Amino acid sequence: MHNFTATYTDQYQLAMAQVYFKNGQKDNTAIFDYSFRKLPFNGGYAIFSGLEDLLEIISELRFSEKDLEFLKTQGFDNDFLQYLKEFRFRGTIYSSAEGDVIFPTRPVLQVEANIIEAQIIETILLNLLNFQTLVATKASRIRLVAGESQLLDFGLRRAQATGGYFATRAALIGGFNGTSNVIAGKNFDIPLSGTMAHSFVQSYDDELTAFREFAEGRPEKCVLLVDTYNTLKSGVPNAIRVAKEMEERGEQLLAIRLDSGDLAYLARESRKLLDDAGLAYVKIAASNQLDEYVIKSLLEQEAPIDIFGVGTNLVTGDPDGALDGVYKLAWAGGKPRIKISESIIKITLPHKKQVFRLKDDNGNCIGADVVGMFNEEKIEEMYHPFEPYKTMKISSYLHEPLLKKVLEDGEVLIPKRNLKEIAEYSAKRLAELPKEYKRFNNPHIYKIGISKELKEERDLLIKNFKNSI
Amino acid sequence: MHNFTATYTDQYQLAMAQVYFKNGQKDNTAIFDYSFRKLPFNGGYAIFSGLEDLLEIISELRFSEKDLEFLKTQGFDNDFLQYLKEFRFRGTIYSSAEGDVIFPTRPVLQVEANIIEAQIIETILLNLLNFQTLVATKASRIRLVAGESQLLDFGLRRAQATGGYFATRAALIGGFNGTSNVIAGKNFDIPLSGTMAHSFVQSYDDELTAFREFAEGRPEKCVLLVDTYNTLKSGVPNAIRVAKEMEERGEQLLAIRLDSGDLAYLARESRKLLDDAGLAYVKIAASNQLDEYVIKSLLEQEAPIDIFGVGTNLVTGDPDGALDGVYKLAWAGGKPRIKISESIIKITLPHKKQVFRLKDDNGNCIGADVVGMFNEEKIEEMYHPFEPYKTMKISSYLHEPLLKKVLEDGEVLIPKRNLKEIAEYSAKRLAELPKEYKRFNNPHIYKIGISKELKEERDLLIKNFKNSI
């Protein structure tokens, strides 16, 4: 589907890289943090997604001959282009596990590499992680309200072009069961689902013939779309007739699908008609601008819907559209580095770091991650990053280190999991998170603390800077 | 960048196709309309984008051997797979020109092909046209307020994964001048732009050294990012020093870039500092969560900003995320086809059609498009699609036919234009549209009418259906 080359980047990465190269900085080790500032959907958590594919892509990223010819036309120097010809990412990446629950303002992933390689991969890393994390989080919220219902991704036609391919991958990690997207199904080994379009019904002179021919042509997993003309007067009665004919052939109609009108009312009335006809096994699928709020409402009304097809709102991460992930320098030239900002939340954390999830003796999350220096193993007390009087003793809690080495010298270290395994891991991690962080309205705020040592290092850099101007 | 195969589709397209194939419908000619229901951004128009690339992709769409092996595992029949092996799109497409201003509820494009081929291309057609039209429209709104300022797309890091590649293409059609996206720049021949990241400044022990080395390493089109530590106390004074050093070498600093804080205030203060230093030629670039509203406000405050870098809000089409384009059957089996719906706006228009833009004798748009039967050349009177008492005499206006044959027997008929040509065409068409359709608040509603003949044909189908149940 995609042929990524190292030109999947921003022009300024290459402009900076050329300067580093010419100034003899090409072996300068840098450490960058990937983190985000704001949880999407006004929620209480996010689901980290996109990592395992990204690592594979990064390990194979090169400039092609054509790329280099193009860059020559853009004013890049010959010796630098010669260097890019040999480019491959040879650094190390420490990361949270794909599927884990993650929170703002703390490193989700750390890149340690020479500054040129670290800079060139920034764009693709942000591009793929920001979006997949957004969609996996959306999917997870939909899964939370949908209980055991089947959830299917129907979004490709309204997706942001080929972003839809990655949206489908992320949807599975967030808890969806299948997709209509054939190429994503093929490449990511995702169960394919689908029903029929209105056009199929329209293309026949009458609905009954359309249903009949569809059931004969695709009897397995047959789903009939019942709202092309009139759901209760035409669609459901015709579907019932065809279901009965299928029974005579030893087949079973899988479901009917509602795609317009009041879904709660139509589902209830359709269920009655089906049950009265002895078709209790025929499921009801629903679609049409669904999201976590609509599905929650439908299920609160006890609408007898078994399968939800979710499209636009899932694959575009509506209403947020983007996770605001950033990639910030924490170390270079043998020294810790910081970015000062008038906006306090934009002040960065210097140094190579580790992040710990705090748990009680029973292994339950206490609702806090703490960021320490990379070599810290246990932290006595954690500080609020920007409110120095907010502190908390944490030495009695278990410290689970979250950043693991996942790629070294450009080689992926972790075994590749399939999406089902990542989704199961994600569900397990989400289950460890107390309910109050998962509610939609005003969720409890998960704490992010920093260690005393990290705080002192950061404050020293801020002080030094203030003295310098 | 992309390797599209015909599996870039929804599973149900193939399920329906198999049924059509088995029932001997493979040569059944169908006509589908592409249209959308709601203008994005509460605006008064949309800019049609995505067409010319799409036509090329469609003309080359095939199933690979691997695709067919995969589909075999999904329960598709051997004879149908054999048919898919020979698949190529051999139909005809009539379309509005890429870059034209378009409006809801009337056909933007029409596909005439055998029903299997028409169905298989539906997904990729909607996927690429919906998204690029969304972003081109957003870009056009930003261009409208930005006047002669430079507009640069900086969005790839926050784009919806590889959707960002197409967002960049659409941004250029909507009126942007350049992009930071290297691979899109390379493949679509778009001017590349870029500045530097905060990390570059941070990686040096002091800002002045960072600026100096950057200016020496990339003197052409050099832009210095001045907000890493303190814009007015540190960033701008250091940029001025480096600009003076560049002058001594016979070079010129192109611009400084502001990326945080109050952009109106900082731009004004920075402008003063630059002007006082005799650097009136150094431009000011601004970025940070910009959109059409922020840029409008900045320019109303007379903020002296010459270059705007727009990211997330442009490339994700915020706040809409998707254009609600649909693909509806109008003809099949030698007969006109219709979809009835409880929601009146979802009732479709049957038959092969033409769309005319009405103009006065001076060639000015009068604010209406009218949809007629394909063979109508001049329409006397137009009807509101759903309010039969709203009619308007239009025989005195020029009728500009909008749907042109762009692809026939699977071959692209129109010469490929570069993005600059499409953008120029788009600007010209937008200029023909009166101002009241372009304002942001409550824009005037562009009229879409239908001809008497089309109305009667549609009403007859509705009546026939109502009699049948």
mmCIF file with all atom_site columns, C-alpha atoms in Angstrom, chain A residues 135-282:
data_model
loop_
_atom_site.group_PDB
_atom_site.id
_atom_site.type_symbol
_atom_site.label_atom_id
_atom_site.label_alt_id
_atom_site.label_comp_id
_atom_site.label_asym_id
_atom_site.label_entity_id
_atom_site.label_seq_id
_atom_site.pdbx_PDB_ins_code
_atom_site.Cartn_x
_atom_site.Cartn_y
_atom_site.Cartn_z
_atom_site.occupancy
_atom_site.B_iso_or_equiv
_atom_site.pdbx_formal_charge
_atom_site.auth_seq_id
_atom_site.auth_comp_id
_atom_site.auth_asym_id
_atom_site.auth_atom_id
_atom_site.pdbx_PDB_model_num
ATOM 1   C CA . VAL A 1 135 ? -8.273  6.785   16.528  1.00 0.00 ? 135 VAL A CA 1
ATOM 2   C CA . ALA A 1 136 ? -7.416  3.953   18.939  1.00 0.00 ? 136 ALA A CA 1
ATOM 3   C CA . THR A 1 137 ? -8.582  6.218   21.772  1.00 0.00 ? 137 THR A CA 1
ATOM 4   C CA . LYS A 1 138 ? -11.839 6.972   19.937  1.00 0.00 ? 138 LYS A CA 1
ATOM 5   C CA . ALA A 1 139 ? -12.354 3.265   19.259  1.00 0.00 ? 139 ALA A CA 1
ATOM 6   C CA . SER A 1 140 ? -11.677 2.420   22.879  1.00 0.00 ? 140 SER A CA 1
ATOM 7   C CA . ARG A 1 141 ? -14.343 4.879   24.040  1.00 0.00 ? 141 ARG A CA 1
ATOM 8   C CA . ILE A 1 142 ? -16.836 3.323   21.641  1.00 0.00 ? 142 ILE A CA 1
ATOM 9   C CA . ARG A 1 143 ? -15.882 -0.155  22.891  1.00 0.00 ? 143 ARG A CA 1
ATOM 10  C CA . LEU A 1 144 ? -16.389 0.970   26.506  1.00 0.00 ? 144 LEU A CA 1
ATOM 11  C CA . VAL A 1 145 ? -20.051 1.845   25.884  1.00 0.00 ? 145 VAL A CA 1
ATOM 12  C CA . ALA A 1 146 ? -20.778 -0.952  23.409  1.00 0.00 ? 146 ALA A CA 1
ATOM 13  C CA . GLY A 1 147 ? -20.174 -3.794  25.868  1.00 0.00 ? 147 GLY A CA 1
ATOM 14  C CA . GLU A 1 148 ? -20.247 -7.084  23.999  1.00 0.00 ? 148 GLU A CA 1
ATOM 15  C CA . SER A 1 149 ? -21.790 -5.713  20.806  1.00 0.00 ? 149 SER A CA 1
ATOM 16  C CA . GLN A 1 150 ? -19.949 -6.213  17.534  1.00 0.00 ? 150 GLN A CA 1
ATOM 17  C CA . LEU A 1 151 ? -18.196 -3.070  16.344  1.00 0.00 ? 151 LEU A CA 1
ATOM 18  C CA . LEU A 1 152 ? -17.306 -2.688  12.681  1.00 0.00 ? 152 LEU A CA 1
ATOM 19  C CA . ASP A 1 153 ? -15.296 0.036   10.973  1.00 0.00 ? 153 ASP A CA 1
ATOM 20  C CA . PHE A 1 154 ? -17.150 1.273   7.879   1.00 0.00 ? 154 PHE A CA 1
ATOM 21  C CA . GLY A 1 155 ? -15.192 4.512   7.501   1.00 0.00 ? 155 GLY A CA 1
ATOM 22  C CA . LEU A 1 156 ? -13.016 4.307   4.390   1.00 0.00 ? 156 LEU A CA 1
ATOM 23  C CA . ARG A 1 157 ? -15.278 6.333   2.100   1.00 0.00 ? 157 ARG A CA 1
ATOM 24  C CA . ARG A 1 158 ? -15.192 9.330   4.457   1.00 0.00 ? 158 ARG A CA 1
ATOM 25  C CA . ALA A 1 159 ? -11.668 8.904   5.813   1.00 0.00 ? 159 ALA A CA 1
ATOM 26  C CA . GLN A 1 160 ? -8.958  11.499  5.274   1.00 0.00 ? 160 GLN A CA 1
ATOM 27  C CA . ALA A 1 161 ? -7.723  9.828   2.078   1.00 0.00 ? 161 ALA A CA 1
ATOM 28  C CA . THR A 1 162 ? -5.225  7.047   2.773   1.00 0.00 ? 162 THR A CA 1
ATOM 29  C CA . GLY A 1 163 ? -5.214  7.932   6.468   1.00 0.00 ? 163 GLY A CA 1
ATOM 30  C CA . GLY A 1 164 ? -8.186  5.551   6.530   1.00 0.00 ? 164 GLY A CA 1
ATOM 31  C CA . TYR A 1 165 ? -5.809  2.623   6.138   1.00 0.00 ? 165 TYR A CA 1
ATOM 32  C CA . PHE A 1 166 ? -4.137  3.432   9.460   1.00 0.00 ? 166 PHE A CA 1
ATOM 33  C CA . ALA A 1 167 ? -7.455  4.364   11.053  1.00 0.00 ? 167 ALA A CA 1
ATOM 34  C CA . THR A 1 168 ? -8.621  0.802   10.505  1.00 0.00 ? 168 THR A CA 1
ATOM 35  C CA . ARG A 1 169 ? -5.489  -0.593  12.149  1.00 0.00 ? 169 ARG A CA 1
ATOM 36  C CA . ALA A 1 170 ? -5.961  1.702   15.171  1.00 0.00 ? 170 ALA A CA 1
ATOM 37  C CA . ALA A 1 171 ? -9.671  0.886   15.429  1.00 0.00 ? 171 ALA A CA 1
ATOM 38  C CA . LEU A 1 172 ? -8.813  -2.778  15.930  1.00 0.00 ? 172 LEU A CA 1
ATOM 39  C CA . ILE A 1 173 ? -6.354  -1.911  18.704  1.00 0.00 ? 173 ILE A CA 1
ATOM 40  C CA . GLY A 1 174 ? -9.050  0.153   20.400  1.00 0.00 ? 174 GLY A CA 1
ATOM 41  C CA . GLY A 1 175 ? -11.438 -2.795  20.435  1.00 0.00 ? 175 GLY A CA 1
ATOM 42  C CA . PHE A 1 176 ? -13.239 -3.006  17.089  1.00 0.00 ? 176 PHE A CA 1
ATOM 43  C CA . ASN A 1 177 ? -14.035 -6.457  15.690  1.00 0.00 ? 177 ASN A CA 1
ATOM 44  C CA . GLY A 1 178 ? -13.769 -5.985  11.967  1.00 0.00 ? 178 GLY A CA 1
ATOM 45  C CA . THR A 1 179 ? -13.694 -3.634  9.013   1.00 0.00 ? 179 THR A CA 1
ATOM 46  C CA . SER A 1 180 ? -15.105 -3.107  5.555   1.00 0.00 ? 180 SER A CA 1
ATOM 47  C CA . ASN A 1 181 ? -11.672 -1.924  4.358   1.00 0.00 ? 181 ASN A CA 1
ATOM 48  C CA . VAL A 1 182 ? -10.385 -4.723  2.102   1.00 0.00 ? 182 VAL A CA 1
ATOM 49  C CA . ILE A 1 183 ? -6.751  -3.665  1.750   1.00 0.00 ? 183 ILE A CA 1
ATOM 50  C CA . ALA A 1 184 ? -6.358  -3.009  5.482   1.00 0.00 ? 184 ALA A CA 1
ATOM 51  C CA . GLY A 1 185 ? -8.029  -6.336  6.185   1.00 0.00 ? 185 GLY A CA 1
ATOM 52  C CA . LYS A 1 186 ? -5.601  -8.044  3.854   1.00 0.00 ? 186 LYS A CA 1
ATOM 53  C CA . ASN A 1 187 ? -2.408  -6.376  5.100   1.00 0.00 ? 187 ASN A CA 1
ATOM 54  C CA . PHE A 1 188 ? -3.224  -6.301  8.828   1.00 0.00 ? 188 PHE A CA 1
ATOM 55  C CA . ASP A 1 189 ? -5.123  -9.608  8.976   1.00 0.00 ? 189 ASP A CA 1
ATOM 56  C CA . ILE A 1 190 ? -8.396  -8.034  10.138  1.00 0.00 ? 190 ILE A CA 1
ATOM 57  C CA . PRO A 1 191 ? -11.742 -9.828  9.709   1.00 0.00 ? 191 PRO A CA 1
ATOM 58  C CA . LEU A 1 192 ? -13.698 -8.274  6.821   1.00 0.00 ? 192 LEU A CA 1
ATOM 59  C CA . SER A 1 193 ? -17.336 -7.358  7.125   1.00 0.00 ? 193 SER A CA 1
ATOM 60  C CA . GLY A 1 194 ? -19.852 -5.758  4.888   1.00 0.00 ? 194 GLY A CA 1
ATOM 61  C CA . THR A 1 195 ? -23.469 -5.714  3.960   1.00 0.00 ? 195 THR A CA 1
ATOM 62  C CA . MET A 1 196 ? -24.965 -4.217  0.783   1.00 0.00 ? 196 MET A CA 1
ATOM 63  C CA . ALA A 1 197 ? -25.450 -0.677  -0.488  1.00 0.00 ? 197 ALA A CA 1
ATOM 64  C CA . HIS A 1 198 ? -28.713 1.050   -1.303  1.00 0.00 ? 198 HIS A CA 1
ATOM 65  C CA . SER A 1 199 ? -27.624 0.977   -4.928  1.00 0.00 ? 199 SER A CA 1
ATOM 66  C CA . PHE A 1 200 ? -27.899 -2.814  -4.922  1.00 0.00 ? 200 PHE A CA 1
ATOM 67  C CA . VAL A 1 201 ? -31.535 -2.677  -3.884  1.00 0.00 ? 201 VAL A CA 1
ATOM 68  C CA . GLN A 1 202 ? -32.266 0.194   -6.280  1.00 0.00 ? 202 GLN A CA 1
ATOM 69  C CA . SER A 1 203 ? -30.729 -1.622  -9.220  1.00 0.00 ? 203 SER A CA 1
ATOM 70  C CA . TYR A 1 204 ? -33.559 -4.200  -9.122  1.00 0.00 ? 204 TYR A CA 1
ATOM 71  C CA . ASP A 1 205 ? -37.153 -3.479  -10.023 1.00 0.00 ? 205 ASP A CA 1
ATOM 72  C CA . ASP A 1 206 ? -38.262 -4.471  -6.543  1.00 0.00 ? 206 ASP A CA 1
ATOM 73  C CA . GLU A 1 207 ? -36.678 -4.906  -3.135  1.00 0.00 ? 207 GLU A CA 1
ATOM 74  C CA . LEU A 1 208 ? -37.747 -8.523  -2.707  1.00 0.00 ? 208 LEU A CA 1
ATOM 75  C CA . THR A 1 209 ? -35.955 -9.626  -5.862  1.00 0.00 ? 209 THR A CA 1
ATOM 76  C CA . ALA A 1 210 ? -32.854 -7.713  -4.799  1.00 0.00 ? 210 ALA A CA 1
ATOM 77  C CA . PHE A 1 211 ? -32.813 -9.414  -1.371  1.00 0.00 ? 211 PHE A CA 1
ATOM 78  C CA . ARG A 1 212 ? -33.480 -12.814 -2.914  1.00 0.00 ? 212 ARG A CA 1
ATOM 79  C CA . GLU A 1 213 ? -30.659 -12.564 -5.409  1.00 0.00 ? 213 GLU A CA 1
ATOM 80  C CA . PHE A 1 214 ? -28.247 -11.263 -2.805  1.00 0.00 ? 214 PHE A CA 1
ATOM 81  C CA . ALA A 1 215 ? -29.066 -14.123 -0.444  1.00 0.00 ? 215 ALA A CA 1
ATOM 82  C CA . GLU A 1 216 ? -28.564 -16.624 -3.247  1.00 0.00 ? 216 GLU A CA 1
ATOM 83  C CA . GLY A 1 217 ? -25.309 -15.047 -4.417  1.00 0.00 ? 217 GLY A CA 1
ATOM 84  C CA . ARG A 1 218 ? -23.740 -14.505 -0.954  1.00 0.00 ? 218 ARG A CA 1
ATOM 85  C CA . PRO A 1 219 ? -25.575 -16.777 1.497   1.00 0.00 ? 219 PRO A CA 1
ATOM 86  C CA . GLU A 1 220 ? -22.749 -16.757 4.055   1.00 0.00 ? 220 GLU A CA 1
ATOM 87  C CA . LYS A 1 221 ? -22.859 -13.861 6.498   1.00 0.00 ? 221 LYS A CA 1
ATOM 88  C CA . CYS A 1 222 ? -25.766 -12.408 4.561   1.00 0.00 ? 222 CYS A CA 1
ATOM 89  C CA . VAL A 1 223 ? -26.939 -9.007  5.825   1.00 0.00 ? 223 VAL A CA 1
ATOM 90  C CA . LEU A 1 224 ? -29.860 -7.237  4.144   1.00 0.00 ? 224 LEU A CA 1
ATOM 91  C CA . LEU A 1 225 ? -30.123 -3.427  4.121   1.00 0.00 ? 225 LEU A CA 1
ATOM 92  C CA . VAL A 1 226 ? -33.769 -2.660  4.831   1.00 0.00 ? 226 VAL A CA 1
ATOM 93  C CA . ASP A 1 227 ? -34.164 1.131   4.546   1.00 0.00 ? 227 ASP A CA 1
ATOM 94  C CA . THR A 1 228 ? -33.924 1.856   0.831   1.00 0.00 ? 228 THR A CA 1
ATOM 95  C CA . TYR A 1 229 ? -37.658 2.500   0.487   1.00 0.00 ? 229 TYR A CA 1
ATOM 96  C CA . ASN A 1 230 ? -39.501 2.025   3.774   1.00 0.00 ? 230 ASN A CA 1
ATOM 97  C CA . THR A 1 231 ? -37.985 0.090   6.657   1.00 0.00 ? 231 THR A CA 1
ATOM 98  C CA . LEU A 1 232 ? -41.022 -1.331  8.427   1.00 0.00 ? 232 LEU A CA 1
ATOM 99  C CA . LYS A 1 233 ? -43.501 -1.538  5.552   1.00 0.00 ? 233 LYS A CA 1
ATOM 100 C CA . SER A 1 234 ? -41.176 -2.879  2.902   1.00 0.00 ? 234 SER A CA 1
ATOM 101 C CA . GLY A 1 235 ? -37.607 -3.667  4.023   1.00 0.00 ? 235 GLY A CA 1
ATOM 102 C CA . VAL A 1 236 ? -38.202 -5.831  7.084   1.00 0.00 ? 236 VAL A CA 1
ATOM 103 C CA . PRO A 1 237 ? -41.174 -7.791  5.645   1.00 0.00 ? 237 PRO A CA 1
ATOM 104 C CA . ASN A 1 238 ? -39.138 -8.570  2.503   1.00 0.00 ? 238 ASN A CA 1
ATOM 105 C CA . ALA A 1 239 ? -36.127 -9.577  4.616   1.00 0.00 ? 239 ALA A CA 1
ATOM 106 C CA . ILE A 1 240 ? -38.340 -11.917 6.628   1.00 0.00 ? 240 ILE A CA 1
ATOM 107 C CA . ARG A 1 241 ? -39.608 -13.562 3.447   1.00 0.00 ? 241 ARG A CA 1
ATOM 108 C CA . VAL A 1 242 ? -36.095 -14.134 2.203   1.00 0.00 ? 242 VAL A CA 1
ATOM 109 C CA . ALA A 1 243 ? -34.967 -15.421 5.625   1.00 0.00 ? 243 ALA A CA 1
ATOM 110 C CA . LYS A 1 244 ? -37.735 -18.006 5.475   1.00 0.00 ? 244 LYS A CA 1
ATOM 111 C CA . GLU A 1 245 ? -36.681 -19.044 1.979   1.00 0.00 ? 245 GLU A CA 1
ATOM 112 C CA . MET A 1 246 ? -33.100 -19.354 3.234   1.00 0.00 ? 246 MET A CA 1
ATOM 113 C CA . GLU A 1 247 ? -34.286 -21.628 6.049   1.00 0.00 ? 247 GLU A CA 1
ATOM 114 C CA . GLU A 1 248 ? -35.815 -23.916 3.425   1.00 0.00 ? 248 GLU A CA 1
ATOM 115 C CA . ARG A 1 249 ? -32.380 -24.210 1.839   1.00 0.00 ? 249 ARG A CA 1
ATOM 116 C CA . GLY A 1 250 ? -30.779 -24.919 5.224   1.00 0.00 ? 250 GLY A CA 1
ATOM 117 C CA . GLU A 1 251 ? -29.271 -21.434 5.399   1.00 0.00 ? 251 GLU A CA 1
ATOM 118 C CA . GLN A 1 252 ? -29.621 -18.611 7.908   1.00 0.00 ? 252 GLN A CA 1
ATOM 119 C CA . LEU A 1 253 ? -29.907 -14.887 7.387   1.00 0.00 ? 253 LEU A CA 1
ATOM 120 C CA . LEU A 1 254 ? -27.248 -13.294 9.586   1.00 0.00 ? 254 LEU A CA 1
ATOM 121 C CA . ALA A 1 255 ? -28.736 -9.825  10.088  1.00 0.00 ? 255 ALA A CA 1
ATOM 122 C CA . ILE A 1 256 ? -30.719 -6.900  8.786   1.00 0.00 ? 256 ILE A CA 1
ATOM 123 C CA . ARG A 1 257 ? -29.175 -3.432  8.719   1.00 0.00 ? 257 ARG A CA 1
ATOM 124 C CA . LEU A 1 258 ? -30.804 -0.108  9.593   1.00 0.00 ? 258 LEU A CA 1
ATOM 125 C CA . ASP A 1 259 ? -29.103 2.975   8.142   1.00 0.00 ? 259 ASP A CA 1
ATOM 126 C CA . SER A 1 260 ? -31.530 5.874   8.658   1.00 0.00 ? 260 SER A CA 1
ATOM 127 C CA . GLY A 1 261 ? -34.440 7.098   10.733  1.00 0.00 ? 261 GLY A CA 1
ATOM 128 C CA . ASP A 1 262 ? -34.802 6.675   14.482  1.00 0.00 ? 262 ASP A CA 1
ATOM 129 C CA . LEU A 1 263 ? -32.594 3.689   15.127  1.00 0.00 ? 263 LEU A CA 1
ATOM 130 C CA . ALA A 1 264 ? -33.979 2.943   18.608  1.00 0.00 ? 264 ALA A CA 1
ATOM 131 C CA . TYR A 1 265 ? -37.575 2.871   17.384  1.00 0.00 ? 265 TYR A CA 1
ATOM 132 C CA . LEU A 1 266 ? -36.832 1.004   14.167  1.00 0.00 ? 266 LEU A CA 1
ATOM 133 C CA . ALA A 1 267 ? -34.670 -1.572  15.940  1.00 0.00 ? 267 ALA A CA 1
ATOM 134 C CA . ARG A 1 268 ? -37.386 -2.290  18.462  1.00 0.00 ? 268 ARG A CA 1
ATOM 135 C CA . GLU A 1 269 ? -40.136 -2.580  15.829  1.00 0.00 ? 269 GLU A CA 1
ATOM 136 C CA . SER A 1 270 ? -37.923 -4.672  13.537  1.00 0.00 ? 270 SER A CA 1
ATOM 137 C CA . ARG A 1 271 ? -37.014 -6.982  16.426  1.00 0.00 ? 271 ARG A CA 1
ATOM 138 C CA . LYS A 1 272 ? -40.713 -7.579  17.093  1.00 0.00 ? 272 LYS A CA 1
ATOM 139 C CA . LEU A 1 273 ? -41.417 -8.380  13.447  1.00 0.00 ? 273 LEU A CA 1
ATOM 140 C CA . LEU A 1 274 ? -38.435 -10.744 13.279  1.00 0.00 ? 274 LEU A CA 1
ATOM 141 C CA . ASP A 1 275 ? -39.286 -12.462 16.568  1.00 0.00 ? 275 ASP A CA 1
ATOM 142 C CA . ASP A 1 276 ? -42.938 -12.844 15.603  1.00 0.00 ? 276 ASP A CA 1
ATOM 143 C CA . ALA A 1 277 ? -41.746 -14.552 12.429  1.00 0.00 ? 277 ALA A CA 1
ATOM 144 C CA . GLY A 1 278 ? -39.657 -17.015 14.448  1.00 0.00 ? 278 GLY A CA 1
ATOM 145 C CA . LEU A 1 279 ? -36.419 -15.337 13.421  1.00 0.00 ? 279 LEU A CA 1
ATOM 146 C CA . ALA A 1 280 ? -34.990 -14.595 16.859  1.00 0.00 ? 280 ALA A CA 1
ATOM 147 C CA . TYR A 1 281 ? -31.551 -15.568 15.572  1.00 0.00 ? 281 TYR A CA 1
ATOM 148 C CA . VAL A 1 282 ? -31.465 -12.817 12.932  1.00 0.00 ? 282 VAL A CA 1
#
